[in-house]
Coordinates of C-alpha atoms in Angstrom, one line a residue:
M136 CA 85.6 81.0 98.3
G137 CA 83.3 84.0 98.0
A138 CA 85.8 86.5 99.9
G139 CA 88.7 84.9 97.8
N140 CA 86.7 85.7 94.8
A141 CA 85.8 89.2 95.8
W142 CA 89.3 90.3 96.5
A143 CA 90.5 88.7 93.5
C144 CA 87.9 90.5 91.4
I145 CA 88.8 94.0 93.0
A146 CA 92.6 93.5 92.4
S147 CA 93.0 91.7 89.3
P148 CA 91.5 94.2 86.8
V149 CA 93.4 97.1 88.5
L150 CA 96.8 95.2 88.4
I151 CA 96.2 94.2 84.9
T152 CA 95.4 97.9 84.0
E153 CA 98.4 99.4 85.4
L154 CA 100.6 96.8 84.0
A155 CA 99.6 96.4 80.4
F156 CA 101.2 98.1 77.3
P157 CA 99.5 101.2 76.9
T158 CA 97.9 100.6 73.5
Q159 CA 96.6 97.2 74.9
R160 CA 95.4 98.1 77.9
A161 CA 91.7 97.8 77.0
Q162 CA 92.2 94.3 75.3
F163 CA 93.8 92.9 78.2
T164 CA 91.2 94.0 80.7
S165 CA 88.8 93.1 78.6
L166 CA 90.3 89.6 77.8
Y167 CA 90.2 89.0 81.7
N168 CA 86.6 89.5 82.7
S169 CA 85.5 87.4 79.2
T170 CA 88.0 84.3 80.5
W171 CA 85.5 83.3 83.3
Y172 CA 83.9 81.6 80.4
L173 CA 87.1 79.3 80.6
G174 CA 85.8 78.3 84.1
S175 CA 82.7 77.8 82.5
I176 CA 84.1 75.4 79.7
V177 CA 85.4 73.6 82.4
A178 CA 82.7 73.1 84.8
A179 CA 80.1 72.4 81.7
W180 CA 82.1 69.4 80.3
T181 CA 83.1 68.0 83.8
T182 CA 79.3 67.8 84.4
F183 CA 78.9 65.8 81.1
G184 CA 81.6 63.2 81.8
T185 CA 80.0 62.8 85.4
F186 CA 76.6 62.7 85.4
R187 CA 76.2 59.1 84.5
I188 CA 78.2 58.0 87.4
L189 CA 75.9 56.3 89.3
N190 CA 77.0 57.2 93.2
T191 CA 78.1 60.5 94.9
W192 CA 81.0 60.8 92.7
S193 CA 79.0 62.1 90.1
W194 CA 79.4 65.6 92.2
R195 CA 82.5 65.0 94.1
I196 CA 84.6 65.1 90.8
P197 CA 83.2 68.5 89.7
S198 CA 84.0 69.8 93.5
V199 CA 87.2 68.5 93.7
I200 CA 88.2 69.5 90.1
Q201 CA 87.1 73.8 91.8
G202 CA 90.2 73.6 93.8
V203 CA 92.3 72.7 91.2
P204 CA 92.5 77.0 89.7
P205 CA 93.0 78.2 92.9
L206 CA 95.7 76.0 93.8
I207 CA 97.8 77.0 90.3
Q208 CA 97.1 80.6 91.0
M209 CA 98.7 80.4 94.7
C210 CA 101.5 79.0 92.6
L211 CA 101.8 81.1 90.0
I212 CA 101.0 84.4 91.8
L213 CA 104.4 84.4 93.4
F214 CA 106.0 85.3 90.2
F215 CA 103.6 88.1 89.2
P216 CA 105.2 91.5 88.9
E217 CA 103.9 94.2 91.3
S218 CA 102.1 97.0 90.1
P219 CA 104.5 99.9 89.2
R220 CA 102.6 102.5 90.7
W221 CA 102.4 100.7 93.9
L222 CA 106.1 100.5 93.6
V223 CA 106.5 104.3 93.3
D224 CA 104.0 104.8 95.9
Q225 CA 106.3 103.0 98.1
G226 CA 109.3 104.7 97.2
R227 CA 110.6 102.0 95.5
D228 CA 111.0 103.6 92.0
E229 CA 114.4 101.6 90.7
E230 CA 111.7 98.3 90.9
A231 CA 109.1 100.5 89.1
I232 CA 111.8 101.4 86.3
H233 CA 112.9 97.8 86.1
T234 CA 109.3 96.6 85.7
I235 CA 108.1 99.1 83.2
A236 CA 111.4 98.3 81.1
K237 CA 111.1 94.6 81.5
Y238 CA 107.3 94.3 80.4
H239 CA 107.3 97.5 77.8
A240 CA 110.5 98.3 76.6
A241 CA 111.8 94.6 76.4
G242 CA 114.4 95.6 79.2
N243 CA 115.6 98.7 77.7
R244 CA 116.2 101.3 80.6
D245 CA 116.8 103.8 78.3
D246 CA 113.5 103.5 76.2
P247 CA 111.8 107.3 75.8
L248 CA 108.3 104.9 77.0
V249 CA 109.8 103.9 79.8
A250 CA 110.6 107.6 81.1
F251 CA 107.0 108.7 79.8
E252 CA 105.3 105.8 82.2
Y253 CA 107.2 106.6 85.1
D254 CA 106.8 110.3 85.0
E255 CA 102.9 109.6 84.1
I256 CA 103.2 107.4 87.2
K257 CA 105.3 110.5 89.4
E258 CA 102.1 113.1 88.2
A259 CA 99.2 110.9 89.2
L260 CA 100.5 110.0 92.5
R261 CA 101.1 113.6 93.2
L262 CA 97.8 114.7 92.1
E263 CA 95.8 111.9 93.7
K264 CA 98.1 113.1 97.3
E265 CA 96.8 116.9 96.6
V266 CA 93.1 115.5 96.7
A267 CA 93.6 112.3 99.0
Q268 CA 91.2 114.6 101.9
T269 CA 88.7 114.2 99.0
S270 CA 89.0 110.7 97.7
S271 CA 86.1 109.3 99.7
Y272 CA 82.7 107.4 98.9
K273 CA 80.8 110.9 99.4
Q274 CA 82.9 112.3 96.8
I275 CA 81.8 109.6 94.3
F276 CA 78.1 110.4 95.1
T277 CA 78.4 114.2 95.0
N278 CA 81.3 115.2 92.2
K279 CA 79.5 115.9 89.2
G280 CA 81.8 113.9 87.2
N281 CA 81.9 111.0 89.4
L282 CA 78.4 111.2 89.8
K283 CA 78.0 110.5 85.4
R284 CA 80.4 108.1 86.2
M285 CA 78.5 106.0 88.4
R286 CA 75.4 106.4 86.7
I287 CA 76.8 104.7 84.0
I288 CA 78.5 102.3 86.1
I289 CA 76.1 101.1 88.5
A290 CA 73.6 100.7 85.4
L291 CA 75.7 98.2 83.6
A292 CA 77.0 96.1 86.9
F293 CA 72.8 95.3 87.0
F294 CA 73.0 95.1 83.2
S295 CA 75.2 92.4 83.1
Q296 CA 73.1 90.2 85.1
W297 CA 69.2 91.6 84.2
S298 CA 69.8 91.0 80.4
G299 CA 67.9 87.7 80.3
N300 CA 71.4 86.0 80.4
G301 CA 70.7 84.4 84.3
L302 CA 67.7 82.6 82.9
V303 CA 70.4 80.7 80.8
S304 CA 73.2 80.8 83.2
Y305 CA 71.6 79.4 86.2
Y306 CA 68.2 77.9 84.7
L307 CA 68.9 76.2 81.3
N308 CA 67.3 73.1 82.5
I309 CA 64.3 74.5 82.6
V310 CA 64.7 76.5 79.6
L311 CA 65.4 73.8 77.7
E312 CA 62.5 71.3 79.1
G313 CA 60.1 74.0 77.9
I314 CA 61.3 73.4 74.2
G315 CA 61.2 69.8 74.6
I316 CA 65.0 68.9 75.3
T317 CA 65.0 66.3 77.9
S318 CA 67.5 64.3 78.0
E319 CA 70.4 64.5 80.5
F320 CA 72.8 63.9 77.6
D321 CA 71.4 66.9 75.0
K322 CA 71.4 69.3 78.1
N323 CA 74.7 68.7 78.9
L324 CA 75.8 69.0 76.0
F325 CA 74.4 71.7 74.7
N326 CA 75.3 73.4 77.8
G327 CA 79.4 72.4 76.6
I328 CA 79.0 73.7 73.2
L329 CA 77.7 77.2 74.3
Q330 CA 80.3 77.8 76.8
I331 CA 82.9 77.2 74.0
Y332 CA 80.8 79.6 71.8
N333 CA 80.9 81.9 74.7
L334 CA 84.6 82.2 75.0
G335 CA 84.8 82.5 71.3
T336 CA 82.7 85.5 70.9
A337 CA 83.6 87.3 74.4
Y338 CA 87.2 87.3 73.0
M339 CA 86.3 88.6 69.9
G340 CA 84.6 91.5 71.3
A341 CA 87.6 92.1 73.6
L342 CA 89.8 92.4 70.6
V343 CA 88.2 94.6 68.8
V344 CA 86.9 97.2 71.8
E345 CA 89.3 99.9 69.9
R346 CA 88.5 99.5 66.6
A347 CA 85.1 99.6 66.9
G348 CA 84.4 101.3 70.1
R349 CA 82.9 101.0 73.5
R350 CA 79.6 102.8 72.2
T351 CA 79.1 100.8 69.2
L352 CA 79.6 97.6 70.9
F353 CA 77.4 98.3 74.0
L354 CA 74.6 99.7 71.5
T355 CA 75.0 96.6 68.9
S356 CA 75.0 93.9 71.9
T357 CA 71.5 95.4 73.5
G358 CA 70.1 96.2 70.3
G359 CA 70.6 92.7 69.1
M360 CA 69.7 91.0 72.5
C361 CA 66.3 93.0 72.2
L362 CA 65.5 91.8 68.8
T363 CA 66.8 88.4 69.6
Y364 CA 64.8 87.9 73.1
A365 CA 61.4 88.6 71.2
I366 CA 62.2 86.1 68.6
W367 CA 63.0 83.8 71.2
T368 CA 60.0 84.6 73.1
A369 CA 57.5 83.8 70.1
C370 CA 58.9 80.8 69.1
S371 CA 59.0 79.6 73.1
A372 CA 55.0 80.5 72.5
A373 CA 54.5 79.1 69.1
Y374 CA 56.2 75.8 70.7
Q375 CA 54.5 75.4 74.0
K376 CA 50.8 76.0 72.4
S377 CA 51.5 73.2 70.1
V378 CA 52.0 70.7 72.6
V379 CA 50.1 67.8 72.9
Y380 CA 50.7 65.2 75.9
V381 CA 50.0 61.5 75.9
P382 CA 46.5 61.1 76.9
G383 CA 46.6 60.5 80.6
S384 CA 50.3 61.3 81.6
E385 CA 49.0 64.6 82.9
A386 CA 47.2 63.5 85.7
A387 CA 49.8 61.0 86.6
G388 CA 52.0 63.5 87.1
N389 CA 54.4 62.6 84.4
P390 CA 53.2 64.4 81.0
E391 CA 55.4 62.8 78.3
I392 CA 55.1 64.9 74.6
Q393 CA 52.9 63.1 71.7
S394 CA 53.6 65.9 69.8
A395 CA 55.3 69.4 69.2
N396 CA 56.6 71.9 66.9
T397 CA 59.6 71.2 66.9
N398 CA 61.1 73.4 64.6
A399 CA 59.9 76.4 67.2
G400 CA 61.9 74.5 69.5
N401 CA 65.4 74.2 67.9
A402 CA 64.7 77.9 66.7
V403 CA 64.7 78.6 70.4
A404 CA 67.9 76.9 71.0
A405 CA 69.4 78.8 68.0
M406 CA 68.2 82.1 69.5
I407 CA 70.0 81.0 72.6
F408 CA 73.2 81.2 70.9
I409 CA 72.4 84.3 69.1
Y410 CA 71.5 85.9 72.1
Y411 CA 75.0 85.2 73.6
G412 CA 77.0 86.4 70.8
F413 CA 75.4 90.0 71.2
Y414 CA 75.9 89.5 74.9
N415 CA 79.3 88.5 74.9
I416 CA 80.6 91.1 72.6
A417 CA 79.7 93.9 74.6
L418 CA 78.3 92.6 78.4
S419 CA 81.0 90.1 79.2
P420 CA 84.2 92.0 78.4
L421 CA 83.7 95.7 78.9
L422 CA 81.8 95.6 82.2
V423 CA 85.0 95.5 84.2
S424 CA 87.6 97.2 81.5
Y425 CA 85.4 100.4 81.0
T426 CA 84.7 100.5 84.9
V427 CA 88.1 100.8 85.3
E428 CA 89.0 103.1 82.5
I429 CA 86.7 105.3 83.2
L430 CA 87.6 106.1 86.8
P431 CA 90.3 108.0 87.9
F432 CA 93.0 106.6 90.1
R433 CA 92.3 107.7 93.2
I434 CA 88.7 106.1 93.3
R435 CA 89.3 103.3 91.0
S436 CA 89.5 100.4 93.4
K437 CA 86.4 102.4 95.2
G438 CA 84.3 102.2 92.0
L439 CA 85.4 98.8 91.1
M440 CA 84.3 97.9 94.4
I441 CA 80.6 99.4 94.5
M442 CA 80.3 97.9 90.5
Q443 CA 81.1 94.4 92.1
L444 CA 78.5 94.8 94.9
C445 CA 75.8 96.0 92.5
V446 CA 76.4 92.8 90.2
S447 CA 76.2 90.9 93.7
A448 CA 72.8 92.3 94.3
S449 CA 71.0 91.6 91.3
L450 CA 72.7 87.8 91.2
V451 CA 70.1 88.0 94.4
F452 CA 67.3 88.6 92.1
N453 CA 68.5 85.9 89.2
Q454 CA 68.6 83.2 92.4
Y455 CA 65.1 83.9 94.1
V456 CA 62.9 85.5 91.6
N457 CA 63.2 83.8 88.2
P458 CA 62.7 80.3 88.8
I459 CA 59.6 81.4 90.5
A460 CA 58.4 83.6 87.9
L461 CA 59.6 81.1 85.1
D462 CA 57.2 78.7 86.4
A463 CA 54.6 80.5 87.0
L464 CA 54.5 82.4 83.6
E465 CA 56.3 80.0 81.4
W466 CA 57.3 81.8 78.1
R467 CA 55.2 84.9 79.2
Y468 CA 58.5 85.2 81.3
Y469 CA 60.4 86.5 78.2
I470 CA 58.5 89.4 77.2
V471 CA 59.5 90.8 80.5
Y472 CA 63.1 90.7 79.9
T473 CA 62.4 92.2 76.0
V474 CA 61.2 95.2 77.3
W475 CA 64.0 95.7 79.7
I476 CA 66.5 94.9 77.2
G477 CA 64.8 97.7 75.3
F478 CA 64.9 100.1 78.1
E479 CA 68.6 99.1 78.3
F480 CA 69.3 100.0 74.7
V481 CA 67.7 103.3 75.4
Y482 CA 69.2 104.3 78.3
L483 CA 72.8 103.6 77.6
Y484 CA 72.3 105.4 74.1
F485 CA 72.1 108.6 76.2
T486 CA 74.7 107.9 78.6
I487 CA 77.4 105.7 77.7
V488 CA 80.3 108.0 76.7
E489 CA 82.8 106.8 74.1
T490 CA 86.2 107.0 74.8
K491 CA 88.0 105.1 72.2
G492 CA 90.8 107.3 71.0
K493 CA 91.4 108.4 66.9
N494 CA 92.5 105.8 64.6
G495 CA 91.9 102.9 66.7
H496 CA 94.7 104.5 69.2
P497 CA 93.7 104.4 73.1
L498 CA 93.1 107.7 75.0
P499 CA 95.2 108.5 77.9
L500 CA 93.3 108.1 81.0
E501 CA 93.9 111.7 82.1
E502 CA 91.8 112.4 78.4
I503 CA 89.1 109.9 79.5
S504 CA 89.1 111.9 82.9
A505 CA 88.2 115.1 80.7
L506 CA 85.6 113.3 79.1
F507 CA 83.3 113.0 82.4
D508 CA 84.8 115.9 84.1
G509 CA 84.8 118.8 81.8
D510 CA 86.7 121.3 80.0
E511 CA 88.6 122.7 82.9
V512 CA 90.1 119.6 83.7
R513 CA 91.4 119.2 80.3
E514 CA 92.8 122.7 80.7
D515 CA 94.4 121.9 84.0
I516 CA 96.0 118.6 82.0
A517 CA 97.2 120.8 79.4
A518 CA 98.4 123.5 81.6
S519 CA 100.4 120.7 83.9
S520 CA 101.9 118.9 80.8
E521 CA 103.4 122.4 79.2
A522 CA 105.0 123.3 83.1
A523 CA 106.2 119.6 82.7
V524 CA 108.0 119.7 79.6
S525 CA 109.8 123.2 80.3
E526 CA 110.8 121.9 83.7
K527 CA 115.2 121.6 84.0
P528 CA 116.4 118.2 85.2
Q529 CA 117.0 118.8 89.0
K530 CA 120.2 117.4 90.9
G531 CA 119.5 113.9 91.8
D532 CA 117.1 113.0 89.1
L533 CA 117.3 109.2 88.2
A534 CA 120.8 108.6 85.9
M535 CA 118.7 107.0 83.2
M536 CA 116.7 110.5 83.0
E537 CA 120.0 112.8 82.9
N538 CA 121.2 110.3 80.1
G539 CA 119.4 111.7 77.1
M540 CA 115.7 111.5 78.1
G541 CA 115.3 114.6 79.9
S542 CA 113.7 115.9 83.2
S543 CA 111.1 114.0 85.1
G544 CA 108.3 116.0 83.0
N545 CA 109.5 115.3 79.5
L546 CA 106.5 113.2 77.7
V547 CA 106.8 110.8 74.5
S548 CA 105.2 111.6 71.2
E549 CA 102.3 109.2 70.2
Q550 CA 104.6 108.3 67.2
Q551 CA 107.3 107.1 69.8
I552 CA 104.7 105.0 71.4
E553 CA 103.0 103.2 68.2
R554 CA 107.1 102.4 67.2
A555 CA 107.6 101.2 70.7
D556 CA 104.2 99.1 70.3
Q557 CA 104.9 97.7 66.8
K558 CA 108.8 96.7 68.1
L559 CA 106.9 94.9 71.3

């Protein structure tokens, strides 16, 4: 399961990015990573329905159900289109053009957008082959622009798991018992409702990414989480200090609460929802989509793999440190995360690069690369574009390009792309 999940996490966002309609690329890739909450909803409500079964099927049923989504995927993947970029790289240009036309131009091979995207892929692959000898992991950590990218990507990978969300994701049982919610029914119900809420707020962040901007979402997310965690910490402290146990129950090893500040406990429950609202607008949808879009083609899969490795490494901490620290420090452990999230805000404030285009329109991937690699790259892109536009049609060019769409260097204007997007 671990190997299959890892392969899917590398291949899926890359395929989505290369298949998505240009003006919808960021939203689709952001929705991809947000949709993991759909699995959380199934898991939460399955256990809500089975926890009262008084035999081994209480855990067997959730385990069996976990095998259903992979089975569905195995069937549906047979109908997936291949990436046009991969088809062109394999010399299967006609299939690539057919795929672009089918998904981006309603099957019209003569649409100028089809020629534009095909040209863009051909040029990207040509440049990739020119620098193939430098396409290595060493380049990722030696090139100035790539270092700037990796400082952001690695930080986001750890921030996505070290923002306090690991406490609720893995140890919600302990967190809820710390505010007096001890009923198995109440805990499972709380978890089920939380996962539905998480899916909705994550989708909201994914859908506004182009209008709000990546930098705005990241800073709003971390700033809101920090403030919420501070209130969460204060309310947890107020609740736990107010608890009065039934005399003699502590000595018996089964403490029963006689009285407590229930308002403080309810406030913590509310803060969990508010906290996740802030977390979900950025760290759920943008972790993958921002990583994919700022990485150039030649190192995109390598950089994505490094990000996933860092996420896995951060989960080791969550798995083995959080339960021990939470048991030893109780509400005081929340102070650690409050300070850490404050550090995240400062770090992202000075490192996150905005990749939103003007008026909510996405920047081309080449322009995003220029934001990290400097003005000289932008000049190279401009020079390459001018040379492509002035290039004359050559004998043997694809018939579709000879038929009113110009040579292999023709570009499509932003207005044409907008019109095609509206028509789609």
